[in-house]
JSON list of C-alpha atoms in Angstrom, two decimals:
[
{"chain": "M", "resi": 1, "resn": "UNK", "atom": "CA", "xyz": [45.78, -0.99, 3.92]},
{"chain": "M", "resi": 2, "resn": "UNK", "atom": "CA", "xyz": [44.78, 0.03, 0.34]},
{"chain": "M", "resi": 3, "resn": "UNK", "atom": "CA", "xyz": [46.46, 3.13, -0.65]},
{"chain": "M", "resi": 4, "resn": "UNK", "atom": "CA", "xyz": [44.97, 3.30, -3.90]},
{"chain": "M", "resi": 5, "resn": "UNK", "atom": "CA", "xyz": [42.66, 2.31, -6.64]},
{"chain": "M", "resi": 6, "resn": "UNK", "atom": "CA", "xyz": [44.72, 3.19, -9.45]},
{"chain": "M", "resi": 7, "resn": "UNK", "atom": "CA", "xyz": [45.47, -0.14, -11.40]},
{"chain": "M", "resi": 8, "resn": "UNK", "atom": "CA", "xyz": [46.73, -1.24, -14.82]},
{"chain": "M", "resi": 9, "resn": "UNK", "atom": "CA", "xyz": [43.56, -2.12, -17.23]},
{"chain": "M", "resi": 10, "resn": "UNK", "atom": "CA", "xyz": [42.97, -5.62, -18.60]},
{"chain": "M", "resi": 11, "resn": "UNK", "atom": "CA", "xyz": [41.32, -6.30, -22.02]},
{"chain": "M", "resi": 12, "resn": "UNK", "atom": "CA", "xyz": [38.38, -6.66, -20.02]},
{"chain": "M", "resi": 13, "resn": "UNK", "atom": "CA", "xyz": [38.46, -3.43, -18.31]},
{"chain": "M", "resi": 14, "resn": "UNK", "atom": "CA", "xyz": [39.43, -1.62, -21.76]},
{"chain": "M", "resi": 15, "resn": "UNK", "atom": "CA", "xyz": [35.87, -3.34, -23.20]},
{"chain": "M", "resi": 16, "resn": "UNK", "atom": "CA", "xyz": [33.89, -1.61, -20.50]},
{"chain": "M", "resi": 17, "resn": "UNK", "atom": "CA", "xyz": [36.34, 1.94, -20.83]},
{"chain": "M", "resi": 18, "resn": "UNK", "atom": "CA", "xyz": [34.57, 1.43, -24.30]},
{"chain": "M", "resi": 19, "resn": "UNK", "atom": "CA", "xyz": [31.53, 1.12, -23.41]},
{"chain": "M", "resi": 20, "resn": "UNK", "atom": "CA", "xyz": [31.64, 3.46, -20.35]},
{"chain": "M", "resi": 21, "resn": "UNK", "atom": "CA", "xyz": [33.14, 6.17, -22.83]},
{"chain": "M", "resi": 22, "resn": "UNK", "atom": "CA", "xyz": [31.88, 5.99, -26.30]},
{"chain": "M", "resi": 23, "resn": "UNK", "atom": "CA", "xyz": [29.08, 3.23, -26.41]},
{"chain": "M", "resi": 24, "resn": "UNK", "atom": "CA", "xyz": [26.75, 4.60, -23.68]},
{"chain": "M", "resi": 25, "resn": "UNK", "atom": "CA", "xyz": [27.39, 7.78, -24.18]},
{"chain": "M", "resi": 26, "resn": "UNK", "atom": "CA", "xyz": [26.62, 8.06, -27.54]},
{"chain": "M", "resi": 27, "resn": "UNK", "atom": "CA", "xyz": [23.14, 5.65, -27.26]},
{"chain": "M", "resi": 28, "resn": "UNK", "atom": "CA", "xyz": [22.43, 8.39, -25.06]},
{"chain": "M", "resi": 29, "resn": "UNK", "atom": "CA", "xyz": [22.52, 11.13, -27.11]},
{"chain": "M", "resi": 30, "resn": "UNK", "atom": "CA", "xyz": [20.46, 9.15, -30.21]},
{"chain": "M", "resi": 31, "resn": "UNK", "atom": "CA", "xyz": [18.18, 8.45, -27.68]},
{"chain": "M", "resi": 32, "resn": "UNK", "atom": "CA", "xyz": [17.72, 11.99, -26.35]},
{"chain": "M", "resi": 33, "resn": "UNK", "atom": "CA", "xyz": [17.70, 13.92, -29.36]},
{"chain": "M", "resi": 34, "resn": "UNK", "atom": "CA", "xyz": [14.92, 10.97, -30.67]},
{"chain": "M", "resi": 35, "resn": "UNK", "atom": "CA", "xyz": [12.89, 11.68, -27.96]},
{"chain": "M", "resi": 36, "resn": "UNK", "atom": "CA", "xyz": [12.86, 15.35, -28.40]},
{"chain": "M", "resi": 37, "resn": "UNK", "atom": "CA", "xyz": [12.18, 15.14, -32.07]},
{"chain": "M", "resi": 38, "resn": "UNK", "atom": "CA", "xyz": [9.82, 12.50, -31.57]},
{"chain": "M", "resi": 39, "resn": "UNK", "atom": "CA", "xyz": [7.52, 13.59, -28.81]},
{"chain": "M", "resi": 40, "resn": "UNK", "atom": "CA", "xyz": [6.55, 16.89, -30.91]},
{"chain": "M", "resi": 41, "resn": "UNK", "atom": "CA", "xyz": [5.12, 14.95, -33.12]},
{"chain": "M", "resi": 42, "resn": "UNK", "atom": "CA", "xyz": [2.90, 12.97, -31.09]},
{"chain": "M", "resi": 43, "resn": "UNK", "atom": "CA", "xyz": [0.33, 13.54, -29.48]},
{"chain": "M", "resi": 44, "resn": "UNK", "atom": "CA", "xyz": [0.75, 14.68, -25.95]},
{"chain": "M", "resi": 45, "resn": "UNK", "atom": "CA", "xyz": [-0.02, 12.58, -22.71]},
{"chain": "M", "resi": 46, "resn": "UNK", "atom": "CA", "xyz": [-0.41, 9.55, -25.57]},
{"chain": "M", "resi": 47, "resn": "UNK", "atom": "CA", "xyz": [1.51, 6.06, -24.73]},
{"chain": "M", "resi": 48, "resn": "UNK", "atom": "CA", "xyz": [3.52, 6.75, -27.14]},
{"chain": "M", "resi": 49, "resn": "UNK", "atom": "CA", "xyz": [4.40, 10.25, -25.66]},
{"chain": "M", "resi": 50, "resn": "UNK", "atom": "CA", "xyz": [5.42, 8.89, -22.39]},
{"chain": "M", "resi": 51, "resn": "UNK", "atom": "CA", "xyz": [7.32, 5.27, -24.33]},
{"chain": "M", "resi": 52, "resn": "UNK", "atom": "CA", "xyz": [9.40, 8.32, -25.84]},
{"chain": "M", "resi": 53, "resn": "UNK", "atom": "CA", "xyz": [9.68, 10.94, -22.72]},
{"chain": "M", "resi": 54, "resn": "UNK", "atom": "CA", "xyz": [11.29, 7.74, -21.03]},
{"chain": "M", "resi": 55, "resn": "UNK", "atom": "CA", "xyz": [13.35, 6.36, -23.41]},
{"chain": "M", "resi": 56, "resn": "UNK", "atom": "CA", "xyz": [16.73, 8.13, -22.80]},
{"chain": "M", "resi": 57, "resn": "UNK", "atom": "CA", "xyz": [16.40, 7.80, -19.20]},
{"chain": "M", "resi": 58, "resn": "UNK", "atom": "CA", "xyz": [18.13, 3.92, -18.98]},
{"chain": "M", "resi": 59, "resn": "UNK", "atom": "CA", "xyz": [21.12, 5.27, -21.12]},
{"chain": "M", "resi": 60, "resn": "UNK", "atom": "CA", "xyz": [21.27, 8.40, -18.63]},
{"chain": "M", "resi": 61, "resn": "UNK", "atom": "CA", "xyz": [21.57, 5.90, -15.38]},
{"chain": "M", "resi": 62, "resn": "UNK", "atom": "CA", "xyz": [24.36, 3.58, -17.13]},
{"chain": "M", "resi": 63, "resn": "UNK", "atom": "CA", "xyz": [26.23, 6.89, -17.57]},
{"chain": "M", "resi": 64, "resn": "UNK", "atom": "CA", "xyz": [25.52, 7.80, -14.00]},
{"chain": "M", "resi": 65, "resn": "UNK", "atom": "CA", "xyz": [26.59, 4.18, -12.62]},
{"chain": "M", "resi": 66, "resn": "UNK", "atom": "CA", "xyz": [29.43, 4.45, -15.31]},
{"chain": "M", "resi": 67, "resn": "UNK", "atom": "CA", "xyz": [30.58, 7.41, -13.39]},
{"chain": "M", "resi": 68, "resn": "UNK", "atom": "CA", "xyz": [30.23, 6.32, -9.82]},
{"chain": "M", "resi": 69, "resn": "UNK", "atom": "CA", "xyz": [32.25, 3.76, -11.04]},
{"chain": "M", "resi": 70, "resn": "UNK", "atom": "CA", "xyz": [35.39, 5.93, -12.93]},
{"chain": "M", "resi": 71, "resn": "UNK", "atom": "CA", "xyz": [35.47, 7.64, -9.05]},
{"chain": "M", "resi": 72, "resn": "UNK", "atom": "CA", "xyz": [35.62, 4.44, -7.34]},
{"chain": "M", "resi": 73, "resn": "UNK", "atom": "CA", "xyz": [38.51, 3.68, -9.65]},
{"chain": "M", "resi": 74, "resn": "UNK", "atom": "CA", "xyz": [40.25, 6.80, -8.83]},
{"chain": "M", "resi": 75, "resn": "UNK", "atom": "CA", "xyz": [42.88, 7.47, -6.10]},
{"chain": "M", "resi": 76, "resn": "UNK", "atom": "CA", "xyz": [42.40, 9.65, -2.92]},
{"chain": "M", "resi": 77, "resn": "UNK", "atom": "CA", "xyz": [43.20, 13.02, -5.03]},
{"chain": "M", "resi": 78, "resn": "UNK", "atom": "CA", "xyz": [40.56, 12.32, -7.87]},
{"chain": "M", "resi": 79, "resn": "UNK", "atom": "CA", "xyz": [38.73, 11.59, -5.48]},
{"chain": "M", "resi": 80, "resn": "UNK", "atom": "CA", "xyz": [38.81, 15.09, -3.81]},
{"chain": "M", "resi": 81, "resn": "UNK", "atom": "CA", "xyz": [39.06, 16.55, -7.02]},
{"chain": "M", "resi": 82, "resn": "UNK", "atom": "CA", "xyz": [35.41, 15.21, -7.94]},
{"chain": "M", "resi": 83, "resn": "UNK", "atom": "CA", "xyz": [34.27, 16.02, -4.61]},
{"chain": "M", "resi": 84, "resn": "UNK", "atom": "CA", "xyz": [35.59, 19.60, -4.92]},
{"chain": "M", "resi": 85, "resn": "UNK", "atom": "CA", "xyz": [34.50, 19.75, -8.49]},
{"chain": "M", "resi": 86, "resn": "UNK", "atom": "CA", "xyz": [30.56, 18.69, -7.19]},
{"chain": "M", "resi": 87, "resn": "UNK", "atom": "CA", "xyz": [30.86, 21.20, -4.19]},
{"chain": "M", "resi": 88, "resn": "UNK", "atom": "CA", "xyz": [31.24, 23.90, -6.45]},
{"chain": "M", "resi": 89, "resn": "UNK", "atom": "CA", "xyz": [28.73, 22.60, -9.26]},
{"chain": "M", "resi": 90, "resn": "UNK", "atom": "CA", "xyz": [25.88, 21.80, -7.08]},
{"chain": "M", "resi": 91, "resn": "UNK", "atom": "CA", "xyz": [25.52, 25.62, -5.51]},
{"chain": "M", "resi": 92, "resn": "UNK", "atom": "CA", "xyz": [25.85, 26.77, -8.75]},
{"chain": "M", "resi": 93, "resn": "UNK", "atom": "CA", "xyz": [23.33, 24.14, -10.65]},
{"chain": "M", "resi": 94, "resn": "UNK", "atom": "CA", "xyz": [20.87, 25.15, -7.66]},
{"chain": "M", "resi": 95, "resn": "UNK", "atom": "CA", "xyz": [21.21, 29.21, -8.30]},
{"chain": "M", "resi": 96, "resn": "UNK", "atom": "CA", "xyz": [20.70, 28.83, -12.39]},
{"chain": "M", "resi": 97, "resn": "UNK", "atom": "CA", "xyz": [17.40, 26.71, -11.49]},
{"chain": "M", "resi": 98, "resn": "UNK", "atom": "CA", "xyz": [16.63, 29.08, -8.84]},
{"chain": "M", "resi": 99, "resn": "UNK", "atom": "CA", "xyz": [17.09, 32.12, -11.26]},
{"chain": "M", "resi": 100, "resn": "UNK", "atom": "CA", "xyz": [15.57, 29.97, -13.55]},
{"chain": "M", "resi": 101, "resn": "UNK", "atom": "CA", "xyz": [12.31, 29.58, -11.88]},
{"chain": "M", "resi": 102, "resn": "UNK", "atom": "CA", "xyz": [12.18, 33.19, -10.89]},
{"chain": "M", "resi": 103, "resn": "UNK", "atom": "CA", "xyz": [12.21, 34.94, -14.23]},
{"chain": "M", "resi": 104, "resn": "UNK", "atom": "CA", "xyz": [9.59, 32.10, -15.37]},
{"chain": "M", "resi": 105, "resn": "UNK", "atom": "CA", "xyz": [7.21, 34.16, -12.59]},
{"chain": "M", "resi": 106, "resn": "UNK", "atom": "CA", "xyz": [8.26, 37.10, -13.63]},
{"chain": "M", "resi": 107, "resn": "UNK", "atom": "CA", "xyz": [7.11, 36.26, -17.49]},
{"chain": "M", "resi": 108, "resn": "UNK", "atom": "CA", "xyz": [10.60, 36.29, -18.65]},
{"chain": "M", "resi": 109, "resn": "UNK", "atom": "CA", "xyz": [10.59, 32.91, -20.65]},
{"chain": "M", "resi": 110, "resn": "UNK", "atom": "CA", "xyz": [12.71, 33.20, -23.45]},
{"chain": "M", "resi": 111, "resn": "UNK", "atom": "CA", "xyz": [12.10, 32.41, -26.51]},
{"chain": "M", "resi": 112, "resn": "UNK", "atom": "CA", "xyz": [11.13, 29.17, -25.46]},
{"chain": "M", "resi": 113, "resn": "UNK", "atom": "CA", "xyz": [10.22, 28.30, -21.43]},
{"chain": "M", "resi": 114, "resn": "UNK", "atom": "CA", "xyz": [13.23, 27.70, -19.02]},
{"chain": "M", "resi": 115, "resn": "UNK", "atom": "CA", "xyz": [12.18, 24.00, -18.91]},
{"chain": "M", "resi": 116, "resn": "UNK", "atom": "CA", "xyz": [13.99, 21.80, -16.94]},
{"chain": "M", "resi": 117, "resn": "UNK", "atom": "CA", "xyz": [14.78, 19.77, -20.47]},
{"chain": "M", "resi": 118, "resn": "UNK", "atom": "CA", "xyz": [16.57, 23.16, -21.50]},
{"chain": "M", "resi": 119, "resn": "UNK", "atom": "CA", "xyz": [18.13, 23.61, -18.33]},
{"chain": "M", "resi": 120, "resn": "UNK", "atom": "CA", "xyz": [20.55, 20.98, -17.91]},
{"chain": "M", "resi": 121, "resn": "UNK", "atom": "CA", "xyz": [23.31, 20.63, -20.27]},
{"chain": "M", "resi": 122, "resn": "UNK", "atom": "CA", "xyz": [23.71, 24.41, -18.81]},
{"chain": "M", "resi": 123, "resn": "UNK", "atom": "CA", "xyz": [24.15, 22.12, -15.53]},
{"chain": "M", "resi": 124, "resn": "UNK", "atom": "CA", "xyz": [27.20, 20.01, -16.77]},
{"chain": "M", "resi": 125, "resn": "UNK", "atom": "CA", "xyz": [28.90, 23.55, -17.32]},
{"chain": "M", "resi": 126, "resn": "UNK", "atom": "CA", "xyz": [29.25, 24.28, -13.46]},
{"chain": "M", "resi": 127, "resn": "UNK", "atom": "CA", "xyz": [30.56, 20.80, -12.83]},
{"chain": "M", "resi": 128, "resn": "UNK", "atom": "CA", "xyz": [33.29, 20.97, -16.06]},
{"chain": "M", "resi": 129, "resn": "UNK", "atom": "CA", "xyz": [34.05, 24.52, -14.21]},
{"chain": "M", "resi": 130, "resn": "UNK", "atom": "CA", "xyz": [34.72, 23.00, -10.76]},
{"chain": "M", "resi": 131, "resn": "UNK", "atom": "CA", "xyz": [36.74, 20.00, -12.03]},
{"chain": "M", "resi": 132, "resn": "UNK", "atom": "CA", "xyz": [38.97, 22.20, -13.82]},
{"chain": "M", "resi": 133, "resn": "UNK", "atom": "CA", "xyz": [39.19, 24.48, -11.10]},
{"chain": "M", "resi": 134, "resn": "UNK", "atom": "CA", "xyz": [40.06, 21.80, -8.72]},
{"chain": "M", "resi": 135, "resn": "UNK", "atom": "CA", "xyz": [43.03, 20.28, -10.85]},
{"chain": "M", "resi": 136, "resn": "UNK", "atom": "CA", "xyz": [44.45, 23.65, -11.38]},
{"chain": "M", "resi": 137, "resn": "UNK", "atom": "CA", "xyz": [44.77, 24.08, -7.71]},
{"chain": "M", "resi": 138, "resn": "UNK", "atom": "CA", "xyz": [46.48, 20.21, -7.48]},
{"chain": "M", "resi": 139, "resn": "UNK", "atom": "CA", "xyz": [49.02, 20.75, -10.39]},
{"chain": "J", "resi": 1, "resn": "UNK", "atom": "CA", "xyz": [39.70, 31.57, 14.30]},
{"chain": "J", "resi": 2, "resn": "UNK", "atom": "CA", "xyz": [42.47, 29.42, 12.35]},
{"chain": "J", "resi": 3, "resn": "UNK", "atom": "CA", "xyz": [41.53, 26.10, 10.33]},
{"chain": "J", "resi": 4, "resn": "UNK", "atom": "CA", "xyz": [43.36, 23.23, 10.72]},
{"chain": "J", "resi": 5, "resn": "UNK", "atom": "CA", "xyz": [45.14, 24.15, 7.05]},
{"chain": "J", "resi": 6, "resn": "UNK", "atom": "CA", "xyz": [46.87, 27.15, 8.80]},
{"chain": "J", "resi": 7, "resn": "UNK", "atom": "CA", "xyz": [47.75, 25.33, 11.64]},
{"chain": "J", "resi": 8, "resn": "UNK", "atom": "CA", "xyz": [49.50, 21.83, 10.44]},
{"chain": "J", "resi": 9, "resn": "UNK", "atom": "CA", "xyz": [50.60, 22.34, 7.19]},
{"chain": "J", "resi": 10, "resn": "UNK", "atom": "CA", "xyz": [52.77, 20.10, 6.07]},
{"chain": "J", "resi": 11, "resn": "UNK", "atom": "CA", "xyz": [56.41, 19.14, 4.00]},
{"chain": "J", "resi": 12, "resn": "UNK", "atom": "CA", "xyz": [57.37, 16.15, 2.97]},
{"chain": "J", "resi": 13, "resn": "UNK", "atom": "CA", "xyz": [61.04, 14.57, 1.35]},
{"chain": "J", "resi": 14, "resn": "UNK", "atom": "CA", "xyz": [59.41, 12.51, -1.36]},
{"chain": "J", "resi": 15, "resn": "UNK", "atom": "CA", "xyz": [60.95, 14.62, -4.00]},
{"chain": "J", "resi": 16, "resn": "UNK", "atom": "CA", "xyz": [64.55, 14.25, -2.10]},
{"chain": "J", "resi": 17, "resn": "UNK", "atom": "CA", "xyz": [64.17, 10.13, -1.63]},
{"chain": "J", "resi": 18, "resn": "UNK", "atom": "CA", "xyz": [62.49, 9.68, -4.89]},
{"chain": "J", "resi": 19, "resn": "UNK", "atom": "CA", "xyz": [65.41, 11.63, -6.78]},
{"chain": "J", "resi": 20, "resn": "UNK", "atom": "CA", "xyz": [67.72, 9.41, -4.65]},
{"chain": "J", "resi": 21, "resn": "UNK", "atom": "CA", "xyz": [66.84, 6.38, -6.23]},
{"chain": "J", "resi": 22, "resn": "UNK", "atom": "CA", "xyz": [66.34, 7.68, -9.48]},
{"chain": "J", "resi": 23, "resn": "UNK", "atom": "CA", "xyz": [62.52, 6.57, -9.71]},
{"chain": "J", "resi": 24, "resn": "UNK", "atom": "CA", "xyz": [60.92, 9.14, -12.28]},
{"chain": "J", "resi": 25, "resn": "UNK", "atom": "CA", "xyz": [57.02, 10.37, -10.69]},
{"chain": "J", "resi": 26, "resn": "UNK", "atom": "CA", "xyz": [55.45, 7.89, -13.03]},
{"chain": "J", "resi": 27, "resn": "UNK", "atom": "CA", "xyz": [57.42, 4.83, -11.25]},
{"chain": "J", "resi": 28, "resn": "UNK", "atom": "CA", "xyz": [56.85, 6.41, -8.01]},
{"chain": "J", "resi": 29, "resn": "UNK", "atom": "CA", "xyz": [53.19, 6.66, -9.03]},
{"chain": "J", "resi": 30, "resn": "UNK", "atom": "CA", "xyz": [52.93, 3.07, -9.73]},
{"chain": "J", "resi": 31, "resn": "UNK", "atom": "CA", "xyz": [54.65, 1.48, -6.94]},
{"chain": "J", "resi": 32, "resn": "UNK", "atom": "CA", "xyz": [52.51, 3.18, -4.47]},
{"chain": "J", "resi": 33, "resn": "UNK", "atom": "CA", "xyz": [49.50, 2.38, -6.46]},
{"chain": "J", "resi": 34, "resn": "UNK", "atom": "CA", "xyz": [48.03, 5.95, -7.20]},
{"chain": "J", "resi": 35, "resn": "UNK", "atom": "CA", "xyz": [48.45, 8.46, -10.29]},
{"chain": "J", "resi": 36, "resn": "UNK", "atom": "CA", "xyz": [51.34, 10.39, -11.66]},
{"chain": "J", "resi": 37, "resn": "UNK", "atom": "CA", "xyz": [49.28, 14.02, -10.39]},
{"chain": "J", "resi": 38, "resn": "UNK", "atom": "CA", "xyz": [49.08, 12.57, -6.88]},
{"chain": "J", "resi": 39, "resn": "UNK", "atom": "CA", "xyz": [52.75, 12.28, -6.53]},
{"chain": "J", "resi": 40, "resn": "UNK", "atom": "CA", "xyz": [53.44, 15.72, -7.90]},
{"chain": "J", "resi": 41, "resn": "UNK", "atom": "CA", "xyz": [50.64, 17.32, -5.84]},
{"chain": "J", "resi": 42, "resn": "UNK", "atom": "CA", "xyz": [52.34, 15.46, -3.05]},
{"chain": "J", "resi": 43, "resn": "UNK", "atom": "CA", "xyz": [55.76, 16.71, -3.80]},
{"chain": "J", "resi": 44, "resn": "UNK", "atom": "CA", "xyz": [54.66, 19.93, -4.69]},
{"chain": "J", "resi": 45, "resn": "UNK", "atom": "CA", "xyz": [52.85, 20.34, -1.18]},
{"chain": "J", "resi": 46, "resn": "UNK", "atom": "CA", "xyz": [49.80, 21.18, -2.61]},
{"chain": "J", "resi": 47, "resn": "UNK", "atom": "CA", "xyz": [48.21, 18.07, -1.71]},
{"chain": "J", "resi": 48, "resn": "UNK", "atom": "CA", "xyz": [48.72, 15.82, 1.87]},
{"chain": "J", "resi": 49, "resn": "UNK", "atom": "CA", "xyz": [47.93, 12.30, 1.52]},
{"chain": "J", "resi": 50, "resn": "UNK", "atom": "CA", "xyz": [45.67, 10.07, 3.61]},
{"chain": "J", "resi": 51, "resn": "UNK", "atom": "CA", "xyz": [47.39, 8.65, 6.48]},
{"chain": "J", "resi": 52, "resn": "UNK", "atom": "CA", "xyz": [47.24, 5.35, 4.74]},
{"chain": "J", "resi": 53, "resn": "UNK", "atom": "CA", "xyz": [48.82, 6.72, 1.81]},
{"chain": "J", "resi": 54, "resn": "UNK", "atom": "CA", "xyz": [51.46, 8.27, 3.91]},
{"chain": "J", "resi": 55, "resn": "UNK", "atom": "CA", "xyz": [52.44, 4.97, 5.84]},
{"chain": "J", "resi": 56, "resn": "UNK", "atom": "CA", "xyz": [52.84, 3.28, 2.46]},
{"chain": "J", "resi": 57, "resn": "UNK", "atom": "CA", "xyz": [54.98, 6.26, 1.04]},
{"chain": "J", "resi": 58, "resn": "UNK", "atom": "CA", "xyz": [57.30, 5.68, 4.51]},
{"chain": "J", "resi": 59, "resn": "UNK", "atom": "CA", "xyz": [56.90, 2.12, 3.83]},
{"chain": "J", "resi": 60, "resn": "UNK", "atom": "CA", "xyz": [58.21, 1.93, 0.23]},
{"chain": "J", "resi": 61, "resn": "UNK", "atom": "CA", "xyz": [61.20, 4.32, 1.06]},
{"chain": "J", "resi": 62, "resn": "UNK", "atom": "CA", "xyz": [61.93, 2.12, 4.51]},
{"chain": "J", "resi": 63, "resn": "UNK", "atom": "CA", "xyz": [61.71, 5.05, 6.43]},
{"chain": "J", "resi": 64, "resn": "UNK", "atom": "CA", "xyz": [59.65, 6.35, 9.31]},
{"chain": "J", "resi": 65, "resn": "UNK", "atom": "CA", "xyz": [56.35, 8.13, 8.30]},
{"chain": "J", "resi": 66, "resn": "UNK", "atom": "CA", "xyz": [58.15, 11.38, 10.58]},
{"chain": "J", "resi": 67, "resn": "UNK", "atom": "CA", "xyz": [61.27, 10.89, 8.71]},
{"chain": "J", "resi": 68, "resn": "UNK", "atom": "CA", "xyz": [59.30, 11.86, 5.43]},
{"chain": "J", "resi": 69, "resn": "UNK", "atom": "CA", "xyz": [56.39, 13.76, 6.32]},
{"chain": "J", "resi": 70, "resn": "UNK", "atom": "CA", "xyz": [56.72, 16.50, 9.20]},
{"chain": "J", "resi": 71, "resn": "UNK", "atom": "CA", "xyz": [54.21, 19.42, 10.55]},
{"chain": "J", "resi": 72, "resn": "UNK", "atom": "CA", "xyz": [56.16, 22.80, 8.39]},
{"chain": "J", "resi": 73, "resn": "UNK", "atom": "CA", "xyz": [56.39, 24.53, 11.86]},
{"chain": "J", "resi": 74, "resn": "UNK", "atom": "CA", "xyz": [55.86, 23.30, 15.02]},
{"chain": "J", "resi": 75, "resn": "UNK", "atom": "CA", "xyz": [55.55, 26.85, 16.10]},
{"chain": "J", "resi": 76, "resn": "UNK", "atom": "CA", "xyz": [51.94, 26.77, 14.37]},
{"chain": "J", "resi": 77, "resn": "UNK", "atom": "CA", "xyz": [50.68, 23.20, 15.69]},
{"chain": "J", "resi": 78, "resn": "UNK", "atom": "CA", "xyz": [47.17, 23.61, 17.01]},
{"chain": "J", "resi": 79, "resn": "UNK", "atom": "CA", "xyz": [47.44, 24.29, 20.78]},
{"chain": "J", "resi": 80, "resn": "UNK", "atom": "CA", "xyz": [45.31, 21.94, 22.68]}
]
């Protein structure tokens, strides 16, 4: 019977924290913002367009494995915590791309288009929402 | 219609036998294996554990899962 997954970190454990934390993380956001900057100034639909369009997108997994694997390390409460936290953030993500996609018909773009590129780091604020929700109810 | 949270809440002596041996949440946390919020949710009531989680809580303390964890009424069990 394993009660738990809560267990004291090793040196080697602490590397990947590191890693999991900082290191990826950060090569992720280099490798976003390049992209950004960089595919405006190529030309569109070009190799070079799609070399750049793709590059953050292996940083962006190794965060997403990075988390899977922070919840598998967490005990039965995180655990429902996250879950909680996702119930509430998923509905949510799904009505701002749903409203999203709606005023786009209606002509209501913005200054720039509600592109999905745009759209979500607005996503991450449903999910920080629900997670802090979810503790508050738990402490 | 009642959910099964209205029908079988329940308390729980951890904060009673932990205080008896003088174990502070953090120790309590770390002999059963799980985080320092887990115990207070526990003790708190805010939070019931697995059943796993439970047996090991009864476990550490020598006691009989009943003898820490019991239904708060049995007036508002779920009737079969």
């Amino acid at each position: 019977m394993n009660a738990s997954t809560v267990t004291e970190p090793g040196p080697r454990a602490k590397k990947k924290s590191l890693a999991s934390y900082i290191v990826v993380p950060s090569l992720f956001v280099v490798a976003y913002f390049g992209a950004r900057g960089g595919i405006e100034n190529v030309e569109p639909r070009s190799g070079a367009a799609l070399a750049l369009a793709l590059l953050p997108v292996p940083f962006l997994a190794l965060l997403i494995w990075g988390y899977v694997r922070a919840v598998r390390r967490m005990d039965e409460l995180g655990r429902r915590i996250q879950l909680e936290g996702l119930a509430f953030a998923f509905p949510i993500a799904l009505l701002i791309v749903f409203t999203a996609g709606l005023l786009d018909l209606a002509g209501y773009h913005g200054e720039q288009n509600w592109d999905l590129p745009r759209l979500w780091p607005l996503m991450l604020l449903p999910y920080w929402g629900g997670i802090a929700l979810a503790h508050r109810r738990y402490s | 219609m009642s959910s099964i949270d209205d029908t079988v809440a329940m308390k729980n002596r951890l904060r009673v036998l932990r205080a008896e041996r003088d174990w502070s949440q953090a120790e309590l946390a770390e002999r059963l294996g799980v985080s320092r919020q887990t115990v207070n949710a526990i003790e708190t009531e805010k939070y019931d554990p697995s059943l796993p989680l439970a047996f090991a809580v009864a476990r550490l303390f020598e006691l009989r899962i009943e003898d820490v964890f019991q239904p708060e009424s049995a007036s508002t069990r779920a009737k079969p």
